[in-house]
Amino acid sequence: MIAITGANGNLGSATIQNLLQKTEASDIVAIVRNPETVVDFREQGVIILKADYNDYNSLSKAFENVKTALQVSTVGVDTPAAQFQEGNVVKAMETNQVSHIVYTSMVQARPNTIFQGTAAQFHTEELIRKTGIPYTFFRNNMYMEAIPGLIGYALETGEIRYPSGNGKVGYASRQDIAEAIAKVLTAGNNMHENKTYEITGSEAWSFRDLAQIISEEKGLTIKHLDISDETFRMELNSYQLPIQVVDLLVSMANAIKAGEFSHTENTLGKLLGRKPMDLTAYIKSL
């Protein structure tokens, strides 16, 4: 049995779609807080189990008879609440003697990073290592699919308003990552055990580069305006976002500026056995 946490999220659901091409639906367990959000998977024969990251007992029950599991990381800061939630998942997998854990972490995960999410995911990596269960860490760079949110209304205004300086990002396609994860989950051998994969594009791009590519591919004139942190925070606050979300997004911008997302390598292509989607092709599809 292969279990997927956060199965109703973008990465979780894309992974299941790839798994359905490789294994029987009845061998896939989709673990979600709200089962009604994955009715389409149930109709295809996937086992749907309800569990909450805050409820260890529900998680423990969901992982019964599971051999391999994908733990999709929560999106959040490195707080006691986030550590508790992710720790519950790890504990439940350990209790049920899951034989292989695949975890989605952040590129070059380590403690004391500027981006708050990276430190949180490194903490979970450490919890998984301590279980002694064979693991595979997918340390993902930023998704190409996040670009529309990063550029905001640039296609209408002609400005990408983002405080990234000259920092670069090695974007990778979430769809490619889901395909690679499905391959690892169904490999049926030990070749991926206790491996840490840095999942990135083959090239890193600044927001100025991004503006130029969008301009060329869309026949527009787009510029990157490197606004201040204060202006960025004010604009985020205008959307009435929770302060924790605003802090997280500001920390992401600061991390990009500092180069925390600039790492690139070709691991994703090796896992896929083909060339991953490149940034220009993705921009064309917008």
PDB file of C-alpha atoms in Angstrom:
ATOM      1  CA  MET A   1       0.000   0.000   0.000  1.00  0.00           C
ATOM      2  CA  ILE A   2       1.178   3.509  -0.853  1.00  0.00           C
ATOM      3  CA  ALA A   3      -0.187   6.367   1.261  1.00  0.00           C
ATOM      4  CA  ILE A   4      -0.220  10.045   0.317  1.00  0.00           C
ATOM      5  CA  THR A   5      -0.806  12.753   2.911  1.00  0.00           C
ATOM      6  CA  GLY A   6      -2.294  16.048   1.797  1.00  0.00           C
ATOM      7  CA  ALA A   7      -3.772  14.128  -1.112  1.00  0.00           C
ATOM      8  CA  ASN A   8      -6.187  16.911  -2.013  1.00  0.00           C
ATOM      9  CA  GLY A   9      -3.385  19.461  -2.471  1.00  0.00           C
ATOM     10  CA  ASN A  10      -1.830  20.255  -5.841  1.00  0.00           C
ATOM     11  CA  LEU A  11       1.276  18.109  -5.398  1.00  0.00           C
ATOM     12  CA  GLY A  12      -0.503  15.255  -3.621  1.00  0.00           C
ATOM     13  CA  SER A  13      -3.247  14.973  -6.211  1.00  0.00           C
ATOM     14  CA  ALA A  14      -0.779  15.213  -9.109  1.00  0.00           C
ATOM     15  CA  THR A  15       1.273  12.424  -7.537  1.00  0.00           C
ATOM     16  CA  ILE A  16      -1.796  10.209  -7.249  1.00  0.00           C
ATOM     17  CA  GLN A  17      -2.659  10.843 -10.902  1.00  0.00           C
ATOM     18  CA  ASN A  18       0.823   9.592 -11.818  1.00  0.00           C
ATOM     19  CA  LEU A  19       0.553   6.620  -9.457  1.00  0.00           C
ATOM     20  CA  LEU A  20      -2.694   5.558 -11.127  1.00  0.00           C
ATOM     21  CA  GLN A  21      -0.662   4.977 -14.289  1.00  0.00           C
ATOM     22  CA  LYS A  22       1.785   2.733 -12.439  1.00  0.00           C
ATOM     23  CA  THR A  23      -0.185   0.712  -9.874  1.00  0.00           C
ATOM     24  CA  GLU A  24      -3.694  -0.426  -8.974  1.00  0.00           C
ATOM     25  CA  ALA A  25      -5.970   2.228  -7.496  1.00  0.00           C
ATOM     26  CA  SER A  26      -6.800  -0.117  -4.629  1.00  0.00           C
ATOM     27  CA  ASP A  27      -3.124   0.010  -3.574  1.00  0.00           C
ATOM     28  CA  ILE A  28      -3.223   3.813  -3.124  1.00  0.00           C
ATOM     29  CA  VAL A  29      -4.376   5.457   0.112  1.00  0.00           C
ATOM     30  CA  ALA A  30      -5.289   9.142  -0.030  1.00  0.00           C
ATOM     31  CA  ILE A  31      -5.097  10.669   3.456  1.00  0.00           C
ATOM     32  CA  VAL A  32      -7.083  13.888   3.744  1.00  0.00           C
ATOM     33  CA  ARG A  33      -8.816  16.031   6.322  1.00  0.00           C
ATOM     34  CA  ASN A  34     -11.905  16.454   4.140  1.00  0.00           C
ATOM     35  CA  PRO A  35     -12.740  13.306   2.104  1.00  0.00           C
ATOM     36  CA  GLU A  36     -15.361  15.162   0.071  1.00  0.00           C
ATOM     37  CA  THR A  37     -12.537  17.038  -1.693  1.00  0.00           C
ATOM     38  CA  VAL A  38     -11.256  13.869  -3.411  1.00  0.00           C
ATOM     39  CA  VAL A  39     -14.466  12.260  -4.634  1.00  0.00           C
ATOM     40  CA  ASP A  40     -12.931  11.792  -8.090  1.00  0.00           C
ATOM     41  CA  PHE A  41     -10.192   9.584  -6.640  1.00  0.00           C
ATOM     42  CA  ARG A  42     -12.734   7.503  -4.732  1.00  0.00           C
ATOM     43  CA  GLU A  43     -14.614   6.932  -7.995  1.00  0.00           C
ATOM     44  CA  GLN A  44     -11.393   5.617  -9.538  1.00  0.00           C
ATOM     45  CA  GLY A  45     -10.961   3.111  -6.712  1.00  0.00           C
ATOM     46  CA  VAL A  46      -8.430   4.917  -4.524  1.00  0.00           C
ATOM     47  CA  ILE A  47      -8.860   4.277  -0.795  1.00  0.00           C
ATOM     48  CA  ILE A  48      -9.818   7.527   0.951  1.00  0.00           C
ATOM     49  CA  LEU A  49      -9.095   7.874   4.666  1.00  0.00           C
ATOM     50  CA  LYS A  50      -9.855  10.836   6.880  1.00  0.00           C
ATOM     51  CA  ALA A  51      -7.099  12.073   9.194  1.00  0.00           C
ATOM     52  CA  ASP A  52      -6.040  15.358  10.737  1.00  0.00           C
ATOM     53  CA  TYR A  53      -2.428  16.424  11.343  1.00  0.00           C
ATOM     54  CA  ASN A  54      -3.526  17.587  14.798  1.00  0.00           C
ATOM     55  CA  ASP A  55      -5.051  14.182  15.640  1.00  0.00           C
ATOM     56  CA  TYR A  56      -2.391  11.505  16.111  1.00  0.00           C
ATOM     57  CA  ASN A  57      -4.926   8.680  16.565  1.00  0.00           C
ATOM     58  CA  SER A  58      -6.567   9.385  13.200  1.00  0.00           C
ATOM     59  CA  LEU A  59      -3.152   9.428  11.526  1.00  0.00           C
ATOM     60  CA  SER A  60      -2.071   6.206  13.196  1.00  0.00           C
ATOM     61  CA  LYS A  61      -5.183   4.448  11.942  1.00  0.00           C
ATOM     62  CA  ALA A  62      -4.704   5.835   8.421  1.00  0.00           C
ATOM     63  CA  PHE A  63      -1.182   4.386   8.140  1.00  0.00           C
ATOM     64  CA  GLU A  64      -2.181   0.828   9.077  1.00  0.00           C
ATOM     65  CA  ASN A  65      -0.876  -1.685   6.495  1.00  0.00           C
ATOM     66  CA  VAL A  66       0.960   1.052   4.579  1.00  0.00           C
ATOM     67  CA  LYS A  67       4.313   0.035   3.136  1.00  0.00           C
ATOM     68  CA  THR A  68       5.440   3.252   1.456  1.00  0.00           C
ATOM     69  CA  ALA A  69       4.311   6.784   2.296  1.00  0.00           C
ATOM     70  CA  LEU A  70       4.608  10.252   0.831  1.00  0.00           C
ATOM     71  CA  GLN A  71       4.509  12.925   3.500  1.00  0.00           C
ATOM     72  CA  VAL A  72       3.720  16.206   1.776  1.00  0.00           C
ATOM     73  CA  SER A  73       5.083  18.972   3.976  1.00  0.00           C
ATOM     74  CA  THR A  74       2.705  21.494   5.470  1.00  0.00           C
ATOM     75  CA  VAL A  75       3.016  25.093   4.334  1.00  0.00           C
ATOM     76  CA  GLY A  76       3.943  27.082   7.392  1.00  0.00           C
ATOM     77  CA  VAL A  77       6.515  28.631   9.631  1.00  0.00           C
ATOM     78  CA  ASP A  78       8.782  26.834  12.068  1.00  0.00           C
ATOM     79  CA  THR A  79       6.449  27.085  15.055  1.00  0.00           C
ATOM     80  CA  PRO A  80       5.601  24.609  17.821  1.00  0.00           C
ATOM     81  CA  ALA A  81       2.219  24.045  16.127  1.00  0.00           C
ATOM     82  CA  ALA A  82       3.814  23.187  12.779  1.00  0.00           C
ATOM     83  CA  GLN A  83       6.385  20.939  14.430  1.00  0.00           C
ATOM     84  CA  PHE A  84       3.598  19.191  16.350  1.00  0.00           C
ATOM     85  CA  GLN A  85       1.591  18.522  13.182  1.00  0.00           C
ATOM     86  CA  GLU A  86       4.477  17.170  11.136  1.00  0.00           C
ATOM     87  CA  GLY A  87       5.757  15.253  14.151  1.00  0.00           C
ATOM     88  CA  ASN A  88       2.395  13.518  14.468  1.00  0.00           C
ATOM     89  CA  VAL A  89       2.679  12.259  10.898  1.00  0.00           C
ATOM     90  CA  VAL A  90       6.208  10.966  11.451  1.00  0.00           C
ATOM     91  CA  LYS A  91       5.233   9.287  14.718  1.00  0.00           C
ATOM     92  CA  ALA A  92       2.228   7.602  13.083  1.00  0.00           C
ATOM     93  CA  MET A  93       4.402   6.225  10.269  1.00  0.00           C
ATOM     94  CA  GLU A  94       6.972   4.974  12.757  1.00  0.00           C
ATOM     95  CA  THR A  95       4.305   3.303  14.924  1.00  0.00           C
ATOM     96  CA  ASN A  96       2.947   1.453  11.894  1.00  0.00           C
ATOM     97  CA  GLN A  97       6.424   0.428  10.744  1.00  0.00           C
ATOM     98  CA  VAL A  98       6.171   2.045   7.335  1.00  0.00           C
ATOM     99  CA  SER A  99       9.124   0.711   5.342  1.00  0.00           C
ATOM    100  CA  HIS A 100       9.940   3.796   3.244  1.00  0.00           C
ATOM    101  CA  ILE A 101       9.125   7.494   3.784  1.00  0.00           C
ATOM    102  CA  VAL A 102       9.278  10.013   0.968  1.00  0.00           C
ATOM    103  CA  TYR A 103       9.149  13.582   2.272  1.00  0.00           C
ATOM    104  CA  THR A 104       8.821  16.839   0.349  1.00  0.00           C
ATOM    105  CA  SER A 105      11.292  19.289   1.817  1.00  0.00           C
ATOM    106  CA  MET A 106      12.820  22.566   0.632  1.00  0.00           C
ATOM    107  CA  VAL A 107      15.869  23.116  -1.547  1.00  0.00           C
ATOM    108  CA  GLN A 108      19.115  22.936   0.475  1.00  0.00           C
ATOM    109  CA  ALA A 109      17.159  22.547   3.709  1.00  0.00           C
ATOM    110  CA  ARG A 110      19.122  23.491   6.813  1.00  0.00           C
ATOM    111  CA  PRO A 111      18.548  25.333  10.091  1.00  0.00           C
ATOM    112  CA  ASN A 112      18.728  29.115  10.483  1.00  0.00           C
ATOM    113  CA  THR A 113      17.568  29.992   6.972  1.00  0.00           C
ATOM    114  CA  ILE A 114      15.902  33.279   6.105  1.00  0.00           C
ATOM    115  CA  PHE A 115      12.849  31.569   4.637  1.00  0.00           C
ATOM    116  CA  GLN A 116      10.840  30.315   7.587  1.00  0.00           C
ATOM    117  CA  GLY A 117       9.450  27.294   5.742  1.00  0.00           C
ATOM    118  CA  THR A 118      12.903  25.845   5.040  1.00  0.00           C
ATOM    119  CA  ALA A 119      13.833  25.626   8.713  1.00  0.00           C
ATOM    120  CA  ALA A 120      10.499  23.927   9.485  1.00  0.00           C
ATOM    121  CA  GLN A 121      11.078  21.272   6.856  1.00  0.00           C
ATOM    122  CA  PHE A 122      14.661  20.635   7.936  1.00  0.00           C
ATOM    123  CA  HIS A 123      13.278  19.963  11.414  1.00  0.00           C
ATOM    124  CA  THR A 124      10.960  17.300   9.959  1.00  0.00           C
ATOM    125  CA  GLU A 125      13.841  15.756   8.017  1.00  0.00           C
ATOM    126  CA  GLU A 126      15.649  15.319  11.329  1.00  0.00           C
ATOM    127  CA  LEU A 127      12.580  13.658  12.897  1.00  0.00           C
ATOM    128  CA  ILE A 128      12.390  11.205  10.001  1.00  0.00           C
ATOM    129  CA  ARG A 129      16.103  10.386  10.208  1.00  0.00           C
ATOM    130  CA  LYS A 130      15.741   9.591  13.905  1.00  0.00           C
ATOM    131  CA  THR A 131      13.099   6.913  13.197  1.00  0.00           C
ATOM    132  CA  GLY A 132      15.656   4.799  11.355  1.00  0.00           C
ATOM    133  CA  ILE A 133      13.137   4.209   8.568  1.00  0.00           C
ATOM    134  CA  PRO A 134      14.622   4.416   5.059  1.00  0.00           C
ATOM    135  CA  TYR A 135      13.771   7.795   3.557  1.00  0.00           C
ATOM    136  CA  THR A 136      13.929   9.825   0.384  1.00  0.00           C
ATOM    137  CA  PHE A 137      13.905  13.607   0.704  1.00  0.00           C
ATOM    138  CA  PHE A 138      12.690  15.652  -2.248  1.00  0.00           C
ATOM    139  CA  ARG A 139      14.177  19.068  -1.506  1.00  0.00           C
ATOM    140  CA  ASN A 140      12.095  21.060  -3.933  1.00  0.00           C
ATOM    141  CA  ASN A 141      12.930  24.483  -5.265  1.00  0.00           C
ATOM    142  CA  MET A 142      10.056  26.870  -5.961  1.00  0.00           C
ATOM    143  CA  TYR A 143       7.366  25.606  -8.306  1.00  0.00           C
ATOM    144  CA  MET A 144       6.927  27.198 -11.711  1.00  0.00           C
ATOM    145  CA  GLU A 145       3.233  27.055 -10.920  1.00  0.00           C
ATOM    146  CA  ALA A 146       3.841  29.634  -8.156  1.00  0.00           C
ATOM    147  CA  ILE A 147       4.881  32.263 -10.716  1.00  0.00           C
ATOM    148  CA  PRO A 148       1.378  33.679 -11.343  1.00  0.00           C
ATOM    149  CA  GLY A 149       1.111  34.430  -7.637  1.00  0.00           C
ATOM    150  CA  LEU A 150       4.588  35.936  -7.507  1.00  0.00           C
ATOM    151  CA  ILE A 151       4.048  38.300 -10.406  1.00  0.00           C
ATOM    152  CA  GLY A 152       0.589  39.407  -9.271  1.00  0.00           C
ATOM    153  CA  TYR A 153      -1.173  41.630 -11.812  1.00  0.00           C
ATOM    154  CA  ALA A 154       1.919  42.153 -13.962  1.00  0.00           C
ATOM    155  CA  LEU A 155       0.208  41.073 -17.178  1.00  0.00           C
ATOM    156  CA  GLU A 156      -2.278  43.919 -16.698  1.00  0.00           C
ATOM    157  CA  THR A 157      -0.043  46.573 -15.102  1.00  0.00           C
ATOM    158  CA  GLY A 158       3.283  45.847 -16.811  1.00  0.00           C
ATOM    159  CA  GLU A 159       5.070  45.654 -13.429  1.00  0.00           C
ATOM    160  CA  ILE A 160       6.284  42.772 -11.316  1.00  0.00           C
ATOM    161  CA  ARG A 161       6.353  44.367  -7.872  1.00  0.00           C
ATOM    162  CA  TYR A 162       8.617  42.118  -5.788  1.00  0.00           C
ATOM    163  CA  PRO A 163      11.506  42.859  -3.392  1.00  0.00           C
ATOM    164  CA  SER A 164      13.929  40.216  -4.667  1.00  0.00           C
ATOM    165  CA  GLY A 165      16.916  42.342  -5.658  1.00  0.00           C
ATOM    166  CA  ASN A 166      19.100  40.357  -8.047  1.00  0.00           C
ATOM    167  CA  GLY A 167      18.279  37.060  -6.357  1.00  0.00           C
ATOM    168  CA  LYS A 168      17.574  34.092  -8.605  1.00  0.00           C
ATOM    169  CA  VAL A 169      15.271  31.063  -8.416  1.00  0.00           C
ATOM    170  CA  GLY A 170      15.820  27.612  -9.940  1.00  0.00           C
ATOM    171  CA  TYR A 171      12.137  26.939 -10.668  1.00  0.00           C
ATOM    172  CA  ALA A 172      10.931  23.387 -11.306  1.00  0.00           C
ATOM    173  CA  SER A 173       7.541  22.220 -12.533  1.00  0.00           C
ATOM    174  CA  ARG A 174       5.270  20.752  -9.870  1.00  0.00           C
ATOM    175  CA  GLN A 175       3.903  18.327 -12.469  1.00  0.00           C
ATOM    176  CA  ASP A 176       7.419  17.053 -13.199  1.00  0.00           C
ATOM    177  CA  ILE A 177       8.110  16.703  -9.490  1.00  0.00           C
ATOM    178  CA  ALA A 178       4.903  14.696  -8.983  1.00  0.00           C
ATOM    179  CA  GLU A 179       5.926  12.345 -11.795  1.00  0.00           C
ATOM    180  CA  ALA A 180       9.375  11.864 -10.252  1.00  0.00           C
ATOM    181  CA  ILE A 181       7.888  11.195  -6.805  1.00  0.00           C
ATOM    182  CA  ALA A 182       5.536   8.573  -8.265  1.00  0.00           C
ATOM    183  CA  LYS A 183       8.527   6.848  -9.868  1.00  0.00           C
ATOM    184  CA  VAL A 184      10.348   6.703  -6.542  1.00  0.00           C
ATOM    185  CA  LEU A 185       7.254   5.453  -4.677  1.00  0.00           C
ATOM    186  CA  THR A 186       6.851   2.565  -7.122  1.00  0.00           C
ATOM    187  CA  ALA A 187      10.519   1.757  -7.757  1.00  0.00           C
ATOM    188  CA  GLY A 188      10.305  -1.524  -5.835  1.00  0.00           C
ATOM    189  CA  ASN A 189      13.978  -1.593  -4.919  1.00  0.00           C
ATOM    190  CA  ASN A 190      16.376   0.109  -2.533  1.00  0.00           C
ATOM    191  CA  MET A 191      18.033   2.505  -4.972  1.00  0.00           C
ATOM    192  CA  HIS A 192      16.259   5.586  -3.562  1.00  0.00           C
ATOM    193  CA  GLU A 193      16.529   4.737   0.124  1.00  0.00           C
ATOM    194  CA  ASN A 194      18.339   7.220   2.388  1.00  0.00           C
ATOM    195  CA  LYS A 195      18.824   9.618  -0.510  1.00  0.00           C
ATOM    196  CA  THR A 196      18.403  13.389  -0.500  1.00  0.00           C
ATOM    197  CA  TYR A 197      17.514  14.864  -3.874  1.00  0.00           C
ATOM    198  CA  GLU A 198      17.860  18.565  -4.604  1.00  0.00           C
ATOM    199  CA  ILE A 199      15.011  19.154  -7.056  1.00  0.00           C
ATOM    200  CA  THR A 200      15.560  22.275  -9.157  1.00  0.00           C
ATOM    201  CA  GLY A 201      15.572  23.612 -12.657  1.00  0.00           C
ATOM    202  CA  SER A 202      18.796  23.483 -14.642  1.00  0.00           C
ATOM    203  CA  GLU A 203      19.064  27.274 -14.581  1.00  0.00           C
ATOM    204  CA  ALA A 204      18.207  30.012 -12.072  1.00  0.00           C
ATOM    205  CA  TRP A 205      16.377  33.181 -13.050  1.00  0.00           C
ATOM    206  CA  SER A 206      16.100  36.632 -11.495  1.00  0.00           C
ATOM    207  CA  PHE A 207      12.834  38.541 -11.482  1.00  0.00           C
ATOM    208  CA  ARG A 208      14.332  40.786 -14.148  1.00  0.00           C
ATOM    209  CA  ASP A 209      14.931  37.672 -16.258  1.00  0.00           C
ATOM    210  CA  LEU A 210      11.368  36.576 -15.555  1.00  0.00           C
ATOM    211  CA  ALA A 211       9.999  39.930 -16.704  1.00  0.00           C
ATOM    212  CA  GLN A 212      12.016  39.698 -19.924  1.00  0.00           C
ATOM    213  CA  ILE A 213      10.808  36.159 -20.709  1.00  0.00           C
ATOM    214  CA  ILE A 214       7.191  37.109 -20.093  1.00  0.00           C
ATOM    215  CA  SER A 215       7.605  40.181 -22.289  1.00  0.00           C
ATOM    216  CA  GLU A 216       9.044  38.126 -25.140  1.00  0.00           C
ATOM    217  CA  GLU A 217       6.593  35.243 -24.919  1.00  0.00           C
ATOM    218  CA  LYS A 218       3.466  37.322 -24.367  1.00  0.00           C
ATOM    219  CA  GLY A 219       4.288  40.270 -26.602  1.00  0.00           C
ATOM    220  CA  LEU A 220       4.062  42.659 -23.657  1.00  0.00           C
ATOM    221  CA  THR A 221       6.349  45.110 -21.923  1.00  0.00           C
ATOM    222  CA  ILE A 222       6.897  43.866 -18.388  1.00  0.00           C
ATOM    223  CA  LYS A 223       9.393  45.323 -15.931  1.00  0.00           C
ATOM    224  CA  HIS A 224      10.545  44.204 -12.515  1.00  0.00           C
ATOM    225  CA  LEU A 225      10.131  46.867  -9.853  1.00  0.00           C
ATOM    226  CA  ASP A 226      12.286  45.980  -6.851  1.00  0.00           C
ATOM    227  CA  ILE A 227      10.053  47.465  -4.174  1.00  0.00           C
ATOM    228  CA  SER A 228      11.086  47.776  -0.529  1.00  0.00           C
ATOM    229  CA  ASP A 229      10.165  45.223   2.126  1.00  0.00           C
ATOM    230  CA  GLU A 230       7.990  47.864   3.773  1.00  0.00           C
ATOM    231  CA  THR A 231       6.014  48.504   0.586  1.00  0.00           C
ATOM    232  CA  PHE A 232       5.671  44.762  -0.044  1.00  0.00           C
ATOM    233  CA  ARG A 233       4.388  44.210   3.497  1.00  0.00           C
ATOM    234  CA  MET A 234       1.879  47.053   3.115  1.00  0.00           C
ATOM    235  CA  GLU A 235       0.596  45.623  -0.150  1.00  0.00           C
ATOM    236  CA  LEU A 236       0.213  42.168   1.384  1.00  0.00           C
ATOM    237  CA  ASN A 237      -1.605  43.645   4.383  1.00  0.00           C
ATOM    238  CA  SER A 238      -4.035  45.342   2.009  1.00  0.00           C
ATOM    239  CA  TYR A 239      -5.327  41.862   1.101  1.00  0.00           C
ATOM    240  CA  GLN A 240      -6.117  41.284   4.807  1.00  0.00           C
ATOM    241  CA  LEU A 241      -3.856  38.254   5.000  1.00  0.00           C
ATOM    242  CA  PRO A 242      -3.055  36.815   8.444  1.00  0.00           C
ATOM    243  CA  ILE A 243       0.123  38.319   9.889  1.00  0.00           C
ATOM    244  CA  GLN A 244       1.786  34.876   9.913  1.00  0.00           C
ATOM    245  CA  VAL A 245       1.214  34.551   6.166  1.00  0.00           C
ATOM    246  CA  VAL A 246       2.555  38.048   5.529  1.00  0.00           C
ATOM    247  CA  ASP A 247       5.673  37.282   7.580  1.00  0.00           C
ATOM    248  CA  LEU A 248       6.166  34.034   5.654  1.00  0.00           C
ATOM    249  CA  LEU A 249       5.878  35.748   2.267  1.00  0.00           C
ATOM    250  CA  VAL A 250       8.254  38.534   3.274  1.00  0.00           C
ATOM    251  CA  SER A 251      10.757  35.946   4.510  1.00  0.00           C
ATOM    252  CA  MET A 252      10.477  34.195   1.131  1.00  0.00           C
ATOM    253  CA  ALA A 253      11.285  37.404  -0.729  1.00  0.00           C
ATOM    254  CA  ASN A 254      14.237  38.066   1.559  1.00  0.00           C
ATOM    255  CA  ALA A 255      15.459  34.499   1.046  1.00  0.00           C
ATOM    256  CA  ILE A 256      15.289  34.878  -2.738  1.00  0.00           C
ATOM    257  CA  LYS A 257      17.297  38.098  -2.466  1.00  0.00           C
ATOM    258  CA  ALA A 258      19.901  36.276  -0.363  1.00  0.00           C
ATOM    259  CA  GLY A 259      20.230  33.408  -2.861  1.00  0.00           C
ATOM    260  CA  GLU A 260      18.513  30.654  -0.896  1.00  0.00           C
ATOM    261  CA  PHE A 261      16.583  29.512  -3.990  1.00  0.00           C
ATOM    262  CA  SER A 262      19.363  29.933  -6.567  1.00  0.00           C
ATOM    263  CA  HIS A 263      20.714  26.363  -6.376  1.00  0.00           C
ATOM    264  CA  THR A 264      20.432  24.337  -9.584  1.00  0.00           C
ATOM    265  CA  GLU A 265      21.324  20.826 -10.687  1.00  0.00           C
ATOM    266  CA  ASN A 266      19.998  18.119 -13.039  1.00  0.00           C
ATOM    267  CA  THR A 267      18.708  15.558 -10.512  1.00  0.00           C
ATOM    268  CA  LEU A 268      15.092  16.011 -11.593  1.00  0.00           C
ATOM    269  CA  GLY A 269      15.912  15.153 -15.191  1.00  0.00           C
ATOM    270  CA  LYS A 270      17.780  12.028 -14.078  1.00  0.00           C
ATOM    271  CA  LEU A 271      14.809  10.860 -12.017  1.00  0.00           C
ATOM    272  CA  LEU A 272      12.400  11.509 -14.882  1.00  0.00           C
ATOM    273  CA  GLY A 273      14.636  10.024 -17.547  1.00  0.00           C
ATOM    274  CA  ARG A 274      13.895  13.021 -19.740  1.00  0.00           C
ATOM    275  CA  LYS A 275      14.338  16.773 -19.902  1.00  0.00           C
ATOM    276  CA  PRO A 276      12.055  18.575 -17.436  1.00  0.00           C
ATOM    277  CA  MET A 277       9.857  21.469 -18.483  1.00  0.00           C
ATOM    278  CA  ASP A 278      11.862  24.656 -18.843  1.00  0.00           C
ATOM    279  CA  LEU A 279      10.765  28.093 -17.733  1.00  0.00           C
ATOM    280  CA  THR A 280      10.125  29.478 -21.209  1.00  0.00           C
ATOM    281  CA  ALA A 281       7.785  26.583 -22.045  1.00  0.00           C
ATOM    282  CA  TYR A 282       5.879  27.187 -18.830  1.00  0.00           C
ATOM    283  CA  ILE A 283       5.542  30.916 -19.489  1.00  0.00           C
ATOM    284  CA  LYS A 284       4.166  30.122 -22.946  1.00  0.00           C
ATOM    285  CA  SER A 285       1.416  28.086 -21.303  1.00  0.00           C
ATOM    286  CA  LEU A 286       0.210  30.939 -19.080  1.00  0.00           C
TER     287      LEU A 286
END
